[in-house]
Tab-separated table of C-alpha atoms in Angstrom:
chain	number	residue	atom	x	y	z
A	1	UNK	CA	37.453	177.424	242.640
A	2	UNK	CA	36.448	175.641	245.703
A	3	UNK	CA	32.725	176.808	245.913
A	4	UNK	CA	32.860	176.527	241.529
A	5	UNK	CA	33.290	172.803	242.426
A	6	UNK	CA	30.117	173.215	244.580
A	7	UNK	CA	27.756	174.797	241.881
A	8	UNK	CA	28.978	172.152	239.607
A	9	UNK	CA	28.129	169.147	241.906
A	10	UNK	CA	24.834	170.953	242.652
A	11	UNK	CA	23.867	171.417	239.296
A	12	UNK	CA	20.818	169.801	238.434
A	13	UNK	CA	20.423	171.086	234.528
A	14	UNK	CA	22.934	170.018	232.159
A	15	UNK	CA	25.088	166.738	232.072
A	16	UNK	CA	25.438	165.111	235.114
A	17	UNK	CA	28.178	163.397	234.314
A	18	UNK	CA	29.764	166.428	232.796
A	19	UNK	CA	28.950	168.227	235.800
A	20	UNK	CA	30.630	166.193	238.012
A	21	UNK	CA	33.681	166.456	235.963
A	22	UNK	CA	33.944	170.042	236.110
A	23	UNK	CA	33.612	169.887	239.737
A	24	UNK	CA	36.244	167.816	240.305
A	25	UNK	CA	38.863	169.927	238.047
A	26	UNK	CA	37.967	172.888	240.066
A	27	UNK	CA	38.378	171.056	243.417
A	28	UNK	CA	42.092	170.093	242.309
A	29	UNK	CA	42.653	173.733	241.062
A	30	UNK	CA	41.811	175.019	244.284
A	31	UNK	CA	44.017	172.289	246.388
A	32	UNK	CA	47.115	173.965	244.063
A	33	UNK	CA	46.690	176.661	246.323
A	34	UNK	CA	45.057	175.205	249.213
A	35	UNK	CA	47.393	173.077	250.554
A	36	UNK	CA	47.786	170.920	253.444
A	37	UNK	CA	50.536	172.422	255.072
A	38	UNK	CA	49.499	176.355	254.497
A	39	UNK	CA	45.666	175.940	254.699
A	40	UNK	CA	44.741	172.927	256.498
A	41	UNK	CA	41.557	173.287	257.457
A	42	UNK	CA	40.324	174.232	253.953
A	43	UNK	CA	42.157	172.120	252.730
A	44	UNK	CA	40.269	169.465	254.492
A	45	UNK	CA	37.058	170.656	253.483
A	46	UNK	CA	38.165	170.655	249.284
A	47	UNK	CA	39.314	167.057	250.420
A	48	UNK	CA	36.212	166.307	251.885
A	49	UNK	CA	33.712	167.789	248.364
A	50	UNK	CA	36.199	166.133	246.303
A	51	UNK	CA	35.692	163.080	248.007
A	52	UNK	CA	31.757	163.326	247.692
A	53	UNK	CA	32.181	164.522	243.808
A	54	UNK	CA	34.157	161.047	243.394
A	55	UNK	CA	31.237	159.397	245.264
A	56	UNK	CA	28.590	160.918	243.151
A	57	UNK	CA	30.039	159.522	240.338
A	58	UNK	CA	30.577	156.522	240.914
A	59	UNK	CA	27.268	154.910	239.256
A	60	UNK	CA	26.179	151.349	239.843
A	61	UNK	CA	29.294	150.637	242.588
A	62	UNK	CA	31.898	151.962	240.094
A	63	UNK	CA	35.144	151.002	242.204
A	64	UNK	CA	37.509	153.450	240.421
A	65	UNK	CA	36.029	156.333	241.650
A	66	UNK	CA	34.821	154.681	244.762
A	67	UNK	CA	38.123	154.432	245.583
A	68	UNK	CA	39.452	158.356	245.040
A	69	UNK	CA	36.559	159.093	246.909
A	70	UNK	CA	37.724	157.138	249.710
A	71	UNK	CA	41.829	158.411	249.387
A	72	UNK	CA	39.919	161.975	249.526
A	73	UNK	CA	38.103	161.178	252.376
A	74	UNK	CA	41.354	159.652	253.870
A	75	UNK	CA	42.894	162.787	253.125
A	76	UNK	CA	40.930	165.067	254.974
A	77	UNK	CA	40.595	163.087	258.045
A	78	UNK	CA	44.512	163.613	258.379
A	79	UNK	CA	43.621	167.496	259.152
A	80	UNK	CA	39.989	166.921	260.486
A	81	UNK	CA	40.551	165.126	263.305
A	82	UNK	CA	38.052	163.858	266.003
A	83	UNK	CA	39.703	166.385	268.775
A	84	UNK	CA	39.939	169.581	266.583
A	85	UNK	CA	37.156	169.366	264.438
A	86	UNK	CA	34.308	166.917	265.528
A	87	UNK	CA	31.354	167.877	263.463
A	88	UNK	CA	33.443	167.688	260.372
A	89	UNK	CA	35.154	164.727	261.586
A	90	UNK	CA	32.097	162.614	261.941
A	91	UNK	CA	30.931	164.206	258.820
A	92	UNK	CA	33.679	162.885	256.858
A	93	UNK	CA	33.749	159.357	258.286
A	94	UNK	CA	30.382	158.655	257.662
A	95	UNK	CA	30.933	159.590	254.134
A	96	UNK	CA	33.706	157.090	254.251
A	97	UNK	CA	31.557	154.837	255.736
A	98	UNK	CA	29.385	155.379	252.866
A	99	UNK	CA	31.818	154.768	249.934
A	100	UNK	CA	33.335	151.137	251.439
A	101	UNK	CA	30.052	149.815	252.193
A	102	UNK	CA	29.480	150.379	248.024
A	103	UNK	CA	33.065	149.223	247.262
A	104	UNK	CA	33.037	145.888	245.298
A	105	UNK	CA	36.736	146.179	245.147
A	106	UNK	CA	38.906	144.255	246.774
A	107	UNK	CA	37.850	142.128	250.144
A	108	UNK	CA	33.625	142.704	250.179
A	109	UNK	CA	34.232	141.631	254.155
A	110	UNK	CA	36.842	143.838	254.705
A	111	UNK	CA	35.232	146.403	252.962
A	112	UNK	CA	32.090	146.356	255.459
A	113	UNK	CA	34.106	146.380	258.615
A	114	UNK	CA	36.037	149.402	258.018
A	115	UNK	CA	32.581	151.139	256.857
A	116	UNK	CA	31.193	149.883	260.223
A	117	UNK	CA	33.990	151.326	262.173
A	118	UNK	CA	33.430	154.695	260.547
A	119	UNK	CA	29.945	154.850	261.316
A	120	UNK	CA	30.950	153.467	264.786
A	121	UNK	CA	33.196	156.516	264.875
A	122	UNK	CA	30.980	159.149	263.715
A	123	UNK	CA	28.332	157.743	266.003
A	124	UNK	CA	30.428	159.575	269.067
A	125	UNK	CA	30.367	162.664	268.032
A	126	UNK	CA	26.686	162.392	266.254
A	127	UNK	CA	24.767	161.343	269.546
A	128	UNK	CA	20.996	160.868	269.838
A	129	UNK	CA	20.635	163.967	272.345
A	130	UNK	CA	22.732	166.527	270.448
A	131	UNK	CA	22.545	165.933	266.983
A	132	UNK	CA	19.226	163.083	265.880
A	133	UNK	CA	19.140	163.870	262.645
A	134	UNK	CA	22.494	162.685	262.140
A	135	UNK	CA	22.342	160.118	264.803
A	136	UNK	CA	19.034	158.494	263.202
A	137	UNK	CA	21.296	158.733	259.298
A	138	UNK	CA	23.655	156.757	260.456
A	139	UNK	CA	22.761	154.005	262.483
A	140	UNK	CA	20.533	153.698	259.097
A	141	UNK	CA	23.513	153.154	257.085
A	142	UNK	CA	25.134	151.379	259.924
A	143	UNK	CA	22.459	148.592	259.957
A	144	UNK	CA	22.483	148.477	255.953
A	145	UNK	CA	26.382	147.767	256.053
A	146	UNK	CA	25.603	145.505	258.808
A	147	UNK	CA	22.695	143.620	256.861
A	148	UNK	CA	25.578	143.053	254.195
A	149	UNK	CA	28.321	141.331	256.456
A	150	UNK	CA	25.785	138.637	257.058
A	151	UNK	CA	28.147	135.918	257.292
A	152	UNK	CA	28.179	134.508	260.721
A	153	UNK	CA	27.463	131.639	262.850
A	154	UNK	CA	24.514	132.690	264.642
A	155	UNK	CA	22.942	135.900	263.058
A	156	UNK	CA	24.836	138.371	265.397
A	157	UNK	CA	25.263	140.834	262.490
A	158	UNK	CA	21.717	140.580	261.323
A	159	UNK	CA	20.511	141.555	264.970
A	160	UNK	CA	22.874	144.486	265.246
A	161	UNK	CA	21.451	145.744	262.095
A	162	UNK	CA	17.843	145.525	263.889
A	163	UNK	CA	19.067	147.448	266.499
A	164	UNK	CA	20.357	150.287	264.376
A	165	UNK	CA	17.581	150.404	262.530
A	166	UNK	CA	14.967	150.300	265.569
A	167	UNK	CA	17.465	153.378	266.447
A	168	UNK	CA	16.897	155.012	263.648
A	169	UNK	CA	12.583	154.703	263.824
A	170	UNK	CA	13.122	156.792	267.236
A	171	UNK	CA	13.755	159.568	265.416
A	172	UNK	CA	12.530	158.869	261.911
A	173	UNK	CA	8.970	159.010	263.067
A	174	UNK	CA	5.824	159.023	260.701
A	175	UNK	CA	5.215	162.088	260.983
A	176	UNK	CA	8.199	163.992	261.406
A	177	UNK	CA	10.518	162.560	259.038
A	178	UNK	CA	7.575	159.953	256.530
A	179	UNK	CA	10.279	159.356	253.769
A	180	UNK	CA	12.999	158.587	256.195
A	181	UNK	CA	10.693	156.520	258.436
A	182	UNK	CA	9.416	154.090	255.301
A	183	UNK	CA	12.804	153.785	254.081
A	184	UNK	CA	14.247	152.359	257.936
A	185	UNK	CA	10.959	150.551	258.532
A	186	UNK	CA	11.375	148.694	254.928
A	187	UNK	CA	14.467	147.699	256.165
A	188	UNK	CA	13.846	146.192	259.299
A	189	UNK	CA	11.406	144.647	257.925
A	190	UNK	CA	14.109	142.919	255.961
A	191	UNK	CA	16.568	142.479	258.761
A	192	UNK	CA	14.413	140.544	260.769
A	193	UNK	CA	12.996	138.343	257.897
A	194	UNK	CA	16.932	137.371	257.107
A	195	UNK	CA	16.750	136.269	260.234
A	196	UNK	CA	13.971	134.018	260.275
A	197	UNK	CA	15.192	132.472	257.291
A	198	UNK	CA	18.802	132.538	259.231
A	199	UNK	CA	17.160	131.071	262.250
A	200	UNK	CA	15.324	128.242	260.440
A	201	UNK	CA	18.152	126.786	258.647
């Protein structure tokens, strides 16, 4: 059921939409018999792809499903801890990361600091020297959530976000990773024009 919920997800023919659906109905069979307290650690991980089902359908910032995404996530952090399971740890909190900084639900501010502190955390297990692929992904969406909580008195938050993203162009280099580097390039550049436009106000 579990990995029937990962075809679906993965399925690019078809119904998206659809697909998604029938990924998350066999994620929730498969948590009738993996449970928390007999199967924890795959348990964790159904948590975890139903979590990122929920976030794949949420179109356009849809904060229903936004927000199971993020009691998923929740969920599986309760068994993948940062002491027993790292990797997955960091894994999951940077998808949690993900989801608040596209929640429109509730307090936008609030929202953006608890994304922040989940990147923060995943950013101590996903270090520079031992894993830079991840490292370079998310100080990216660090400095994007950052770029969002703009609203301070003397553009602190807009040069964090210019740090994470000058981060992130270590690694992200034109000709290792073009896509990647364009996309964290394009937004510096925005970063530090915010700032000029903070700076001149």
């Amino acid at each position: 059921q579990n990995n029937l919920g990962t075809a679906y997800s993965d399925m690019e023919t078809g119904d998206r939409q659809e697909n998604l659906q029938r990924a998350i109905a066999a994620y929730e069979a498969a948590l009738r018999i993996r449970t928390e307290k007999d199967f924890p650690a795959d348990w964790g991980m159904t948590q975890n792809n139903l979590g990122n089902t929920y976030w794949a359908l949420a179109t356009d910032g849809e904060s229903e499903n936004l927000q199971r995404a993020i009691t998923a996530y929740e969920a599986a952090l309760r068994v993948r801890t940062e002491k027993d399971f790292p990797l997955k740890w960091a894994m999951t909190q940077n998808n949690i990361g993900i989801a608040y900084a596209s929640l429109t639900m509730g307090d936008k501010k609030q929202n953006l600091q608890k994304s922040i502190g989940a990147f923060a955390g995943a950013l101590r297990v996903f270090t520079k020297e031992n894993f830079p692929g991840e490292w370079a992904s998310t100080q990216n969406n660090l400095g994007n959530a950052y770029v969002e909580l703009t609203a301070d008195e003397n553009g602190a938050n807009l040069r964090q976000a210019i740090t994470c993203f000058e981060n992130a162009l270590q690694i992200w280099t034109t000709e290792a990773f073009p896509e990647e580097h364009k996309m964290a390039a394009e937004n510096l550049r925005d970063a530090k024009g915010r700032l000029r436009k903070f700076a001149n106000k």
